[in-house]
Short mmCIF file of C-alpha atoms in Angstrom, two decimals:
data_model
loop_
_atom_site.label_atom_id
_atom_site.label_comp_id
_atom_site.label_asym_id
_atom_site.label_seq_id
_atom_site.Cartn_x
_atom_site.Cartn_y
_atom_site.Cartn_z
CA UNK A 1 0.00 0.00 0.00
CA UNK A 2 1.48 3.49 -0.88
CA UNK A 3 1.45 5.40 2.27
CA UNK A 4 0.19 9.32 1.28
CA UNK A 5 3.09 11.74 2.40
CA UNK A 6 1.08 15.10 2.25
CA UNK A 7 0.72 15.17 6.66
CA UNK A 8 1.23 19.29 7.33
CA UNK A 9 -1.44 19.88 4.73
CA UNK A 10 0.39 23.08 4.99
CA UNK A 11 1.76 23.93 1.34
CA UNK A 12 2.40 27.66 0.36
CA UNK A 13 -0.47 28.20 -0.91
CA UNK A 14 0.33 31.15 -2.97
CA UNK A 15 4.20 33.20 -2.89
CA UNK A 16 3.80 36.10 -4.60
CA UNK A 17 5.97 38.44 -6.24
CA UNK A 18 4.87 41.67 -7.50
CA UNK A 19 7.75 43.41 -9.14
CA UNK A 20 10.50 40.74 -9.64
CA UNK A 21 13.80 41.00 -11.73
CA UNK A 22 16.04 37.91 -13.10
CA UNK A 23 19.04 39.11 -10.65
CA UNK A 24 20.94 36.16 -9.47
CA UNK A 25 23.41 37.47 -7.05
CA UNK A 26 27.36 38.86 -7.25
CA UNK A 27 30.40 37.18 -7.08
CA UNK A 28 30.53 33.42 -6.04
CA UNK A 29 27.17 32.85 -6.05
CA UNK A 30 26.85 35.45 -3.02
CA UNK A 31 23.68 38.29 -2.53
CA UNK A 32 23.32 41.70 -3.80
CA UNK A 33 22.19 43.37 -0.57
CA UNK A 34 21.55 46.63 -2.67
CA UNK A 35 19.37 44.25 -5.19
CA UNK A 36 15.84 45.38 -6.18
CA UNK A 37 13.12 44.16 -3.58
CA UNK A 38 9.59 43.07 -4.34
CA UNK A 39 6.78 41.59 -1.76
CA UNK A 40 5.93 38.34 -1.15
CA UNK A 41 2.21 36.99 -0.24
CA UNK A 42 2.20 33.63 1.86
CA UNK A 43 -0.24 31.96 2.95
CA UNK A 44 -0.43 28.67 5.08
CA UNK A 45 -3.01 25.89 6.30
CA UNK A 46 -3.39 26.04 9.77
CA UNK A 47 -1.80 23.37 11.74
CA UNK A 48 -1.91 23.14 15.69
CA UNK A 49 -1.86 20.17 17.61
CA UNK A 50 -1.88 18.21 21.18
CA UNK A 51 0.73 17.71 23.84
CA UNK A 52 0.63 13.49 23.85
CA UNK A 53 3.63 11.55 25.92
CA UNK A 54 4.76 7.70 26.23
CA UNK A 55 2.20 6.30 27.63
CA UNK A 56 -0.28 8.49 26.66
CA UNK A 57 -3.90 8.93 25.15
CA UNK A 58 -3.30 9.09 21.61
CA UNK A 59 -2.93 11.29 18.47
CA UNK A 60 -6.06 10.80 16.96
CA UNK A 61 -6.47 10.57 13.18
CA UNK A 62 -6.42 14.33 11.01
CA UNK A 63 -4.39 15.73 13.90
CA UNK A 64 -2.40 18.69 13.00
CA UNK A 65 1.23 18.84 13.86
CA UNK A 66 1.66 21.73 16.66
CA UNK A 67 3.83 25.01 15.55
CA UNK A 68 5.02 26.76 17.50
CA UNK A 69 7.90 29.23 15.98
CA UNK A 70 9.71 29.08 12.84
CA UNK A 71 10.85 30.74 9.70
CA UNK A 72 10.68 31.37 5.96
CA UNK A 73 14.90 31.42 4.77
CA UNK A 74 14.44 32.74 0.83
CA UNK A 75 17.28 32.21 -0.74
CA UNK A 76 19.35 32.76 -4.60
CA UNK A 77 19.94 30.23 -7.16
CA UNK A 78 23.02 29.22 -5.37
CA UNK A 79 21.61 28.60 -2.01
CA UNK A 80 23.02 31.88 -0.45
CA UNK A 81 20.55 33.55 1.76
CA UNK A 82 18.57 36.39 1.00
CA UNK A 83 15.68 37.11 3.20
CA UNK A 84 15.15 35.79 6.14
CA UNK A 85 11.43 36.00 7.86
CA UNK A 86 10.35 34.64 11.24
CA UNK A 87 6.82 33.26 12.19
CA UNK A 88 5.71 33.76 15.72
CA UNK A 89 2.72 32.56 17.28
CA UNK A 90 1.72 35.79 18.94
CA UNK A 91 1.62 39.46 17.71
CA UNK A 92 4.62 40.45 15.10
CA UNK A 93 7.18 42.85 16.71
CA UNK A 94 7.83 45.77 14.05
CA UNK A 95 11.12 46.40 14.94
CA UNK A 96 12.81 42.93 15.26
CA UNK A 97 16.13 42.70 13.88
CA UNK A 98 14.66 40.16 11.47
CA UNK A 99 11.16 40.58 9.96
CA UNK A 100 7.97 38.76 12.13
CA UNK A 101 5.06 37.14 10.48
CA UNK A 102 1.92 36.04 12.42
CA UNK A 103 1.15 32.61 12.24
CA UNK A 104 -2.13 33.42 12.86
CA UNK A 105 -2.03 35.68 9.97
CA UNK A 106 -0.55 33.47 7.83
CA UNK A 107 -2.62 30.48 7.95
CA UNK A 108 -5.62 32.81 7.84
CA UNK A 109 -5.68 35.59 5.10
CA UNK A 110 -2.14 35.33 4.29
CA UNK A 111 0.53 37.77 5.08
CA UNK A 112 2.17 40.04 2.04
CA UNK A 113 5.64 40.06 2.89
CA UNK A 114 7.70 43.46 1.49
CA UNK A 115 11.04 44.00 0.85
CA UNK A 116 12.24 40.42 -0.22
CA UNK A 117 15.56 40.85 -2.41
CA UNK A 118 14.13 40.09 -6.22
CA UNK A 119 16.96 37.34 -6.20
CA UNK A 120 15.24 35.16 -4.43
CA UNK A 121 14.34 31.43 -6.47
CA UNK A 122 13.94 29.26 -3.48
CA UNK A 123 12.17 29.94 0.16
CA UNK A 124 12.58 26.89 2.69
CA UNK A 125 10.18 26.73 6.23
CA UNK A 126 11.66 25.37 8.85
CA UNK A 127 9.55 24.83 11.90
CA UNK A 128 10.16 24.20 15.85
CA UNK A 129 14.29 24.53 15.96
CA UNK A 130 15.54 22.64 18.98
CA UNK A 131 17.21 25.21 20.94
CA UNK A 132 20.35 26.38 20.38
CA UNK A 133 19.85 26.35 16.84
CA UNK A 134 19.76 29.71 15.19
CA UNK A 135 19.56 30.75 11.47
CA UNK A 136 22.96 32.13 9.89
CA UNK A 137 23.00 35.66 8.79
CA UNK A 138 21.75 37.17 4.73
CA UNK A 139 24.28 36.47 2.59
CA UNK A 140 25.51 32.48 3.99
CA UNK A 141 25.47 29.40 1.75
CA UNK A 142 22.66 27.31 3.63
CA UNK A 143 24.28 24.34 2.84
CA UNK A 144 25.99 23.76 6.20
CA UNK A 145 22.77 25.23 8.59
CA UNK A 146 20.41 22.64 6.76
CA UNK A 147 22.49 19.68 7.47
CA UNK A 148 22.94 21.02 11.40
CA UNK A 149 21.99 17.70 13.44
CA UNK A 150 18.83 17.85 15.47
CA UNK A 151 19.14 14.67 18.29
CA UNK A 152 16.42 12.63 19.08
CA UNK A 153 16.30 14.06 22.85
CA UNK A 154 15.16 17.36 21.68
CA UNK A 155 11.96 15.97 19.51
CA UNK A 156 10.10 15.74 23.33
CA UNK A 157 8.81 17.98 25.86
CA UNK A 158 9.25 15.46 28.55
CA UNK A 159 6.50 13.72 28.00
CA UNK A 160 7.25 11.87 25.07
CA UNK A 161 5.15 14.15 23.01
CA UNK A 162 4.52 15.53 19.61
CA UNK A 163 4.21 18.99 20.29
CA UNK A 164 7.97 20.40 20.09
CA UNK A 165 9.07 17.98 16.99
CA UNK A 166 10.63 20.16 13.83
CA UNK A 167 9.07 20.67 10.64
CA UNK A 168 10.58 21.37 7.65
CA UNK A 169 9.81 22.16 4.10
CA UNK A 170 10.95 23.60 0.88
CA UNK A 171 10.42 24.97 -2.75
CA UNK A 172 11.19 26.83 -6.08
CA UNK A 173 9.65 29.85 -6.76
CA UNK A 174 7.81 29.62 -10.63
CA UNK A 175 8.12 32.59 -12.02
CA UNK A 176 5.11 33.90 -14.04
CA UNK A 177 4.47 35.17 -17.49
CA UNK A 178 3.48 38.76 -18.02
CA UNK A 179 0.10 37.81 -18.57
CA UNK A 180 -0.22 35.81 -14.97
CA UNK A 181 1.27 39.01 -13.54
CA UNK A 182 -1.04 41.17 -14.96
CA UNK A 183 -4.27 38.57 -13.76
CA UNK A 184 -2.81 37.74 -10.72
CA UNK A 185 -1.04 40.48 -9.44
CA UNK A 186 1.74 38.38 -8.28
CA UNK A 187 4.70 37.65 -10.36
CA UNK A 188 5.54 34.19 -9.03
CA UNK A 189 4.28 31.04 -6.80
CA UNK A 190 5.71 28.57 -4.59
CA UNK A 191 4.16 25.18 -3.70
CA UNK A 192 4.99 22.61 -1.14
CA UNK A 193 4.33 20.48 1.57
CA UNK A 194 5.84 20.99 5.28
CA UNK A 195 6.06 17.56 7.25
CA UNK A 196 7.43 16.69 11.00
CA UNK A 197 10.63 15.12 10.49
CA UNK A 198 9.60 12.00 12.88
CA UNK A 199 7.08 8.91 13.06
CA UNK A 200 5.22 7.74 15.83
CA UNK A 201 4.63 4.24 16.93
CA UNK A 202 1.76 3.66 19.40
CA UNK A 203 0.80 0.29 20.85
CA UNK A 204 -2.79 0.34 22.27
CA UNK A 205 -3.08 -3.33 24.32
CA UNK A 206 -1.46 -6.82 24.28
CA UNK A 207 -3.79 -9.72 24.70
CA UNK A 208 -3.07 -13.97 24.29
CA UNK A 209 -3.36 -15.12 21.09
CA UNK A 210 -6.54 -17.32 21.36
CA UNK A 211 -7.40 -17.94 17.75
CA UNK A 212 -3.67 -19.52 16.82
CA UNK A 213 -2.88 -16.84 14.39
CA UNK A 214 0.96 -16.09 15.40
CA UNK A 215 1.47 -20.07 16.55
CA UNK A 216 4.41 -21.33 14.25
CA UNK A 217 1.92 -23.40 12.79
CA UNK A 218 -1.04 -20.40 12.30
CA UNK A 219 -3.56 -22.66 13.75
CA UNK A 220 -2.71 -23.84 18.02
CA UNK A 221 -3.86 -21.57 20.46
CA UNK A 222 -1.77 -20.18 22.93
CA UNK A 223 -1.71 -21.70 26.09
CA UNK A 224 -1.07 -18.41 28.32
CA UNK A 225 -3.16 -18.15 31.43
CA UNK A 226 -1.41 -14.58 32.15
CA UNK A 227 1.90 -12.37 31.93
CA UNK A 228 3.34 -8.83 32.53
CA UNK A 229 5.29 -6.72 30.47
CA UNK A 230 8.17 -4.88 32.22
CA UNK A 231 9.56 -3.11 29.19
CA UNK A 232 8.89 -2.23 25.76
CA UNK A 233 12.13 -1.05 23.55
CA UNK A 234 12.54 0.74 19.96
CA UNK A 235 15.27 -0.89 18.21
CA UNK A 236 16.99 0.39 14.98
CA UNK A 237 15.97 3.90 15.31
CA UNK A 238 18.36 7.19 14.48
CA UNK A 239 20.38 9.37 17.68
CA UNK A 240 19.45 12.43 15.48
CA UNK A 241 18.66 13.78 11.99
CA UNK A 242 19.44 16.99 10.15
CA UNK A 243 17.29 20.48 9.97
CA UNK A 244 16.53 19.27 6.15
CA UNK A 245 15.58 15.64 7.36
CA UNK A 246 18.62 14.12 6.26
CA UNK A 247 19.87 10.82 8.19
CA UNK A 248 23.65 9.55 8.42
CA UNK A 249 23.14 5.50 8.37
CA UNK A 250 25.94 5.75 10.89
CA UNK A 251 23.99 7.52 12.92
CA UNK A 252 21.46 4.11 13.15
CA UNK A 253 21.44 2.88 16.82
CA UNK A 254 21.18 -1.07 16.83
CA UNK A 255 21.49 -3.42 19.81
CA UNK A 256 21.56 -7.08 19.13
CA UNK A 257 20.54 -10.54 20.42
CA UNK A 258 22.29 -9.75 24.33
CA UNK A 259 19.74 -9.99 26.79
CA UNK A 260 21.97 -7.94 29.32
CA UNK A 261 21.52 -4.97 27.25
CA UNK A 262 18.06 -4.64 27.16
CA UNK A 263 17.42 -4.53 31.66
CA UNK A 264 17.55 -0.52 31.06
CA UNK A 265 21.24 0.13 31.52
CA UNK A 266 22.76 1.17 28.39
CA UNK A 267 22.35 4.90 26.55
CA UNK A 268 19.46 4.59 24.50
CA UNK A 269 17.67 2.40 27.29
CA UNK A 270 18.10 4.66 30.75
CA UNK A 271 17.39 8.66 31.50
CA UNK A 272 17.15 10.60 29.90
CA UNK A 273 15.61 8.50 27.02
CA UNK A 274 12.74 6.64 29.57
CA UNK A 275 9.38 7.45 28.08
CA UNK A 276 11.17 8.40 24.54
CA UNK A 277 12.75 5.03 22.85
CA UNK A 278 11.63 2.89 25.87
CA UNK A 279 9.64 2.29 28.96
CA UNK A 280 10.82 -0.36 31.76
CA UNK A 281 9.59 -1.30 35.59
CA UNK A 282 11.41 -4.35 37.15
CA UNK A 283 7.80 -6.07 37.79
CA UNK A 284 9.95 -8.93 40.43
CA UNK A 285 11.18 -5.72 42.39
CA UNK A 286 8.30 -3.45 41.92
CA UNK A 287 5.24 -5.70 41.72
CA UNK A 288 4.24 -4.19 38.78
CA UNK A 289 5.06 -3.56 35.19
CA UNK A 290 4.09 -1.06 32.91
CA UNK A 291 0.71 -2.39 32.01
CA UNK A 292 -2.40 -3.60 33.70
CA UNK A 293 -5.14 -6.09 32.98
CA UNK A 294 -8.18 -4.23 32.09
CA UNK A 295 -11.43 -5.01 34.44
CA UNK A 296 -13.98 -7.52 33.60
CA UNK A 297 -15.93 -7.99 31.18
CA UNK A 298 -13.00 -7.00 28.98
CA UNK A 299 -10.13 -8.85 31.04
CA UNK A 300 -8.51 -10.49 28.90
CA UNK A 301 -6.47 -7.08 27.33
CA UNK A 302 -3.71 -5.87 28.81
CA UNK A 303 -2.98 -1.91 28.79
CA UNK A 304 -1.33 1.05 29.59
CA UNK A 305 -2.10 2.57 33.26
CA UNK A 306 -3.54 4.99 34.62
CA UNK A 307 -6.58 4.95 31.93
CA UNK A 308 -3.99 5.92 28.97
CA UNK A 309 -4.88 4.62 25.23
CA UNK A 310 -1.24 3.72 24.46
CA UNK A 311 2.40 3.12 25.03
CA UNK A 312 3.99 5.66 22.15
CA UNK A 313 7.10 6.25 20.63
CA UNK A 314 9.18 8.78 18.38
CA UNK A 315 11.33 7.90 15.99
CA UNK A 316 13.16 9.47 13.01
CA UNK A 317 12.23 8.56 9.64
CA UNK A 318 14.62 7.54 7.05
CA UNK A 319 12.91 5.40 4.59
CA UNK A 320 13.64 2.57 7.51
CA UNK A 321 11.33 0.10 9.78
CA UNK A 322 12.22 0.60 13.41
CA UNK A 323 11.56 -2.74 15.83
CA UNK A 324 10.10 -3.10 18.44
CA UNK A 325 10.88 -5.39 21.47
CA UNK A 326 8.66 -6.23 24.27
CA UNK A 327 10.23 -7.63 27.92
CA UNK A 328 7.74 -9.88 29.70
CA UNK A 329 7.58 -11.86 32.77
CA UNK A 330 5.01 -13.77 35.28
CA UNK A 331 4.15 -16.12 32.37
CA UNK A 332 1.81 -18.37 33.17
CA UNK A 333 0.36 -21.60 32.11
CA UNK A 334 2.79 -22.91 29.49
CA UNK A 335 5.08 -26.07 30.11
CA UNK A 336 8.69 -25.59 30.76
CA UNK A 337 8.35 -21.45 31.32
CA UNK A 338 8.37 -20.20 35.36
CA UNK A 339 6.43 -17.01 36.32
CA UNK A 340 10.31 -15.49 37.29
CA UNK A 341 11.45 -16.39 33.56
CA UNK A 342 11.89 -12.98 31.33
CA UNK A 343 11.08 -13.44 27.82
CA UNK A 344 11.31 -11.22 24.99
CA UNK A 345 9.19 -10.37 22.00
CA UNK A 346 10.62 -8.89 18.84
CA UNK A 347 8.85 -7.28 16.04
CA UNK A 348 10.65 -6.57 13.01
CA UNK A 349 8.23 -5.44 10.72
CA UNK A 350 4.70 -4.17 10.20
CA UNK A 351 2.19 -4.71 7.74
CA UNK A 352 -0.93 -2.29 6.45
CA UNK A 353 -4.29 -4.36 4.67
CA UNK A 354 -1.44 -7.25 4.29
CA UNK A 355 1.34 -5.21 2.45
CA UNK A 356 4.69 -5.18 4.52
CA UNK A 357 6.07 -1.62 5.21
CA UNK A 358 9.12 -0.51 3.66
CA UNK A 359 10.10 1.70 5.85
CA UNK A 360 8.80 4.44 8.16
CA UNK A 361 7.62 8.38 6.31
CA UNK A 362 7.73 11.44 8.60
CA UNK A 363 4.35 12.32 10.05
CA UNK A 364 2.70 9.19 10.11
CA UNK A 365 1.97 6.97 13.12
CA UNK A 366 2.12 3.56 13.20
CA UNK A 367 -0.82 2.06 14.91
CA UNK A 368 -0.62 -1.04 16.49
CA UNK A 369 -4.40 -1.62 17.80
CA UNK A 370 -4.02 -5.12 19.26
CA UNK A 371 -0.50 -7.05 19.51
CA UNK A 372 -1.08 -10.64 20.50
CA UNK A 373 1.40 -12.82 22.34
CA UNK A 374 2.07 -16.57 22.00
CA UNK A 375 4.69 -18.43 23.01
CA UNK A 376 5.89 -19.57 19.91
CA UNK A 377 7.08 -16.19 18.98
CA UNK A 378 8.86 -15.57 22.85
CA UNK A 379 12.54 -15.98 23.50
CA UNK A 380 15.30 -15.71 25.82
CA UNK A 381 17.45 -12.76 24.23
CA UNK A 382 15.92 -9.86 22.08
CA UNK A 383 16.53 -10.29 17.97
CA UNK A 384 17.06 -13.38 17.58
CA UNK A 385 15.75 -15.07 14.82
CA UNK A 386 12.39 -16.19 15.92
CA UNK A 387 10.94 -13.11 15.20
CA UNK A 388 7.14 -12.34 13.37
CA UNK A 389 5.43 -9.72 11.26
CA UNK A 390 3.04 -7.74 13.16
CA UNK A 391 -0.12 -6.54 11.67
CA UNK A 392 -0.52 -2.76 11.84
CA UNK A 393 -3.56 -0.19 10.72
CA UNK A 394 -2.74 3.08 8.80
CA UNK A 395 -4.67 5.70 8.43
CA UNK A 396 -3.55 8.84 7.07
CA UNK A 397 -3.74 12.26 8.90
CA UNK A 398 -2.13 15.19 9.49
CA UNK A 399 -0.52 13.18 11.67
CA UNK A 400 -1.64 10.13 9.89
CA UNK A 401 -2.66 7.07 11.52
CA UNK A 402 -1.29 3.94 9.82
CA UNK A 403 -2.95 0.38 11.69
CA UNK A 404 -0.54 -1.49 11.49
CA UNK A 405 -0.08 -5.60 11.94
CA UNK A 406 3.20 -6.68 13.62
CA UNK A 407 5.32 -8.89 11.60
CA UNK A 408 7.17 -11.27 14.43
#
């Protein structure tokens, strides 16, 4: 299935120039400050969104992605900077060293922009900088600011939320014929879509597979009477992307098939990453895991606590599948497994209306509305080989919802 990438719903709508020349700049490839100026109309879809956390209620369907501050860089054929413009979320200060927007404003009636340099061929948006990231000054190649890492520990508020992770988009400015001009009033347009640079993967409730489905034969029910889960862990996931979305593959964080790694101890599994790539709760020490059994008459499901709809996670995408391993214990009523044993679950892949994902898009969450547990699939170190597919549900949103089906 060919997952729909359009999640911001938030292209420029209409960038318009009203007096442009064909200047391209001076020298190598640098501005003309003293270049002619025209003025610039933008206009945005709105997009404003939840605060959601690990274990969380979820980010329902058609929700839009949160902004909170950002900018339009426009830049020259050769990437150099020509006008910067900053969006606020509040009331435009007129005398700020670099130009303000409203956001309001912009995703209402649009907002004419004046005194853009007429050099301009290119405008990127960049959305919800981590901080400590600032824009360069006019007349720098963007070339280095766009690849400026962004780590995983800044896409989260604390909570293991959605509401501080960067967007980014970007696109040519078409410049019109005479005649378009003259219609229009606008001597050029930009189009393009904005999307947050991560996924989200949300797991709603385990229960026992009754029905045989993930038995190695498809068909023998399991035989568990009950189980916890202490910890559930994102696996092959990225330490940090780039301001345009670009991912290193050596930047890939991977743990293998060593069951001492996955207790909570190492960097990706202990503060400040708890409630981001993992959750854990030593249910032998504490009593308890991270889950509950739901009340009668609906038992037999096991979910988050404290009346949450899901365990959730954020990852960055890169065209990849992240896994998912789940840590349980207290397993009961199948031969030759103690209720002190810890087993592990891994999940490998995911799989929309029976077509395998590929790899995970920006924007989209990866639904997981039931994830069933049998035996057959549970081992004694994470990765190893006896892995399955997991079916998953997607739905696409603003945030787009993708149900997904594990693949063990």
């Amino acid at each position: 299935m060919k997952i729909k990438s359009l999640f911001f719903a938030s292209a420029l709508l209409a960038a318009a120039f009203t007096g442009c020349n064909k200047e391209e700049g001076v020298g190598n490839g640098e501005v003309d400050l003293n270049g002619e100026t025209t003025s610039v109309k933008i206009q945005l879809s709105e997009a404003t969104g939840p605060e959601t956390k690990a274990i969380t209620d979820k980010v329902g369907d058609g929700t839009a992605v949160t902004f909170n501050d950002g900018y339009l860089l426009f830049v020259n054929q050769n990437n150099y900077l020509t006008t910067p413009i900053k969006i606020v979320n509040g009331t435009p200060d007129p005398v700020a060293a670099i130009p303000e927007v409203s956001y309001t404003t912009l995703t209402t009636t649009g907002e004419v922009i004046s005194d853009v340099l007429s050099s301009s061929r290119k405008v990127y948006f960049i959305g919800n900088l981590p901080a400590g990231i600032t824009i360069p000054p006019v007349n720098t190649d963007l070339t280095n600011f766009l690849s400026t890492p962004i780590l995983l520990s800044t896409q989260w508020d604390g909570d293991g939320g959605v509401k501080v992770v960067s967007l980014y988009g970007e696109g040519g400015l078409t410049l019109l014929s005479d005649a378009q001009t003259t219609a229009l009033g606008y001597a050029a347009v930009a189009e393009f879509d904005v999307y947050p640079l991560m996924s989200r993967i949300e797991i709603e409730k385990f229960a026992v597979d009754a029905t045989g489905e993930y038995a190695d034969d498809g068909t023998t029910p399991s035989t568990i009477t009950g189980f916890d889960i202490e910890a559930i862990y994102v696996n092959y996931f990225y330490s940090q992307t780039a301001v345009n979305g670009t991912i290193a593959a050596a930047n890939q964080v991977t743990y293998s098939a060593n069951a001492t790694w996955y207790p909570g101890s190492e960097t990706y599994y202990s503060a400040p990453y708890d409630g981001l790539t993992y959750d854990f709760s030593d249910f032998h020490l504490y009593g308890t895991g991270i889950g509950e059994f739901d009340a009668a008459p609906n038992d037999d499901d096991y979910i988050p606590l404290n009346g949450k709809e899901a365990w959730a996670y954020n990852v960055f995408a890169n065209g990849d599948v992240a896994h998912v391993i789940v840590r349980l214990t207290n397993i009961q009523g199948v031969a030759g497994i103690t209720p002190t044993d810890i087993k592990y679950l891994t999940i490998r892949g995911f799989n929309n209306n029976g077509t395998s994902l590929t790899g995970f898009v920006g924007g989209e969450i990866y639904t997981i509305d039931e994830l069933f547990v049998h035996e057959d699939k549970l081992t004694d170190r994470p990765e190893e080989e006896d892995y399955f597919n997991v079916k998953v549900t997607v739905n696409m949103m603003k945030w787009t919802e993708v149900a997904v089906k594990p693949e063990y």
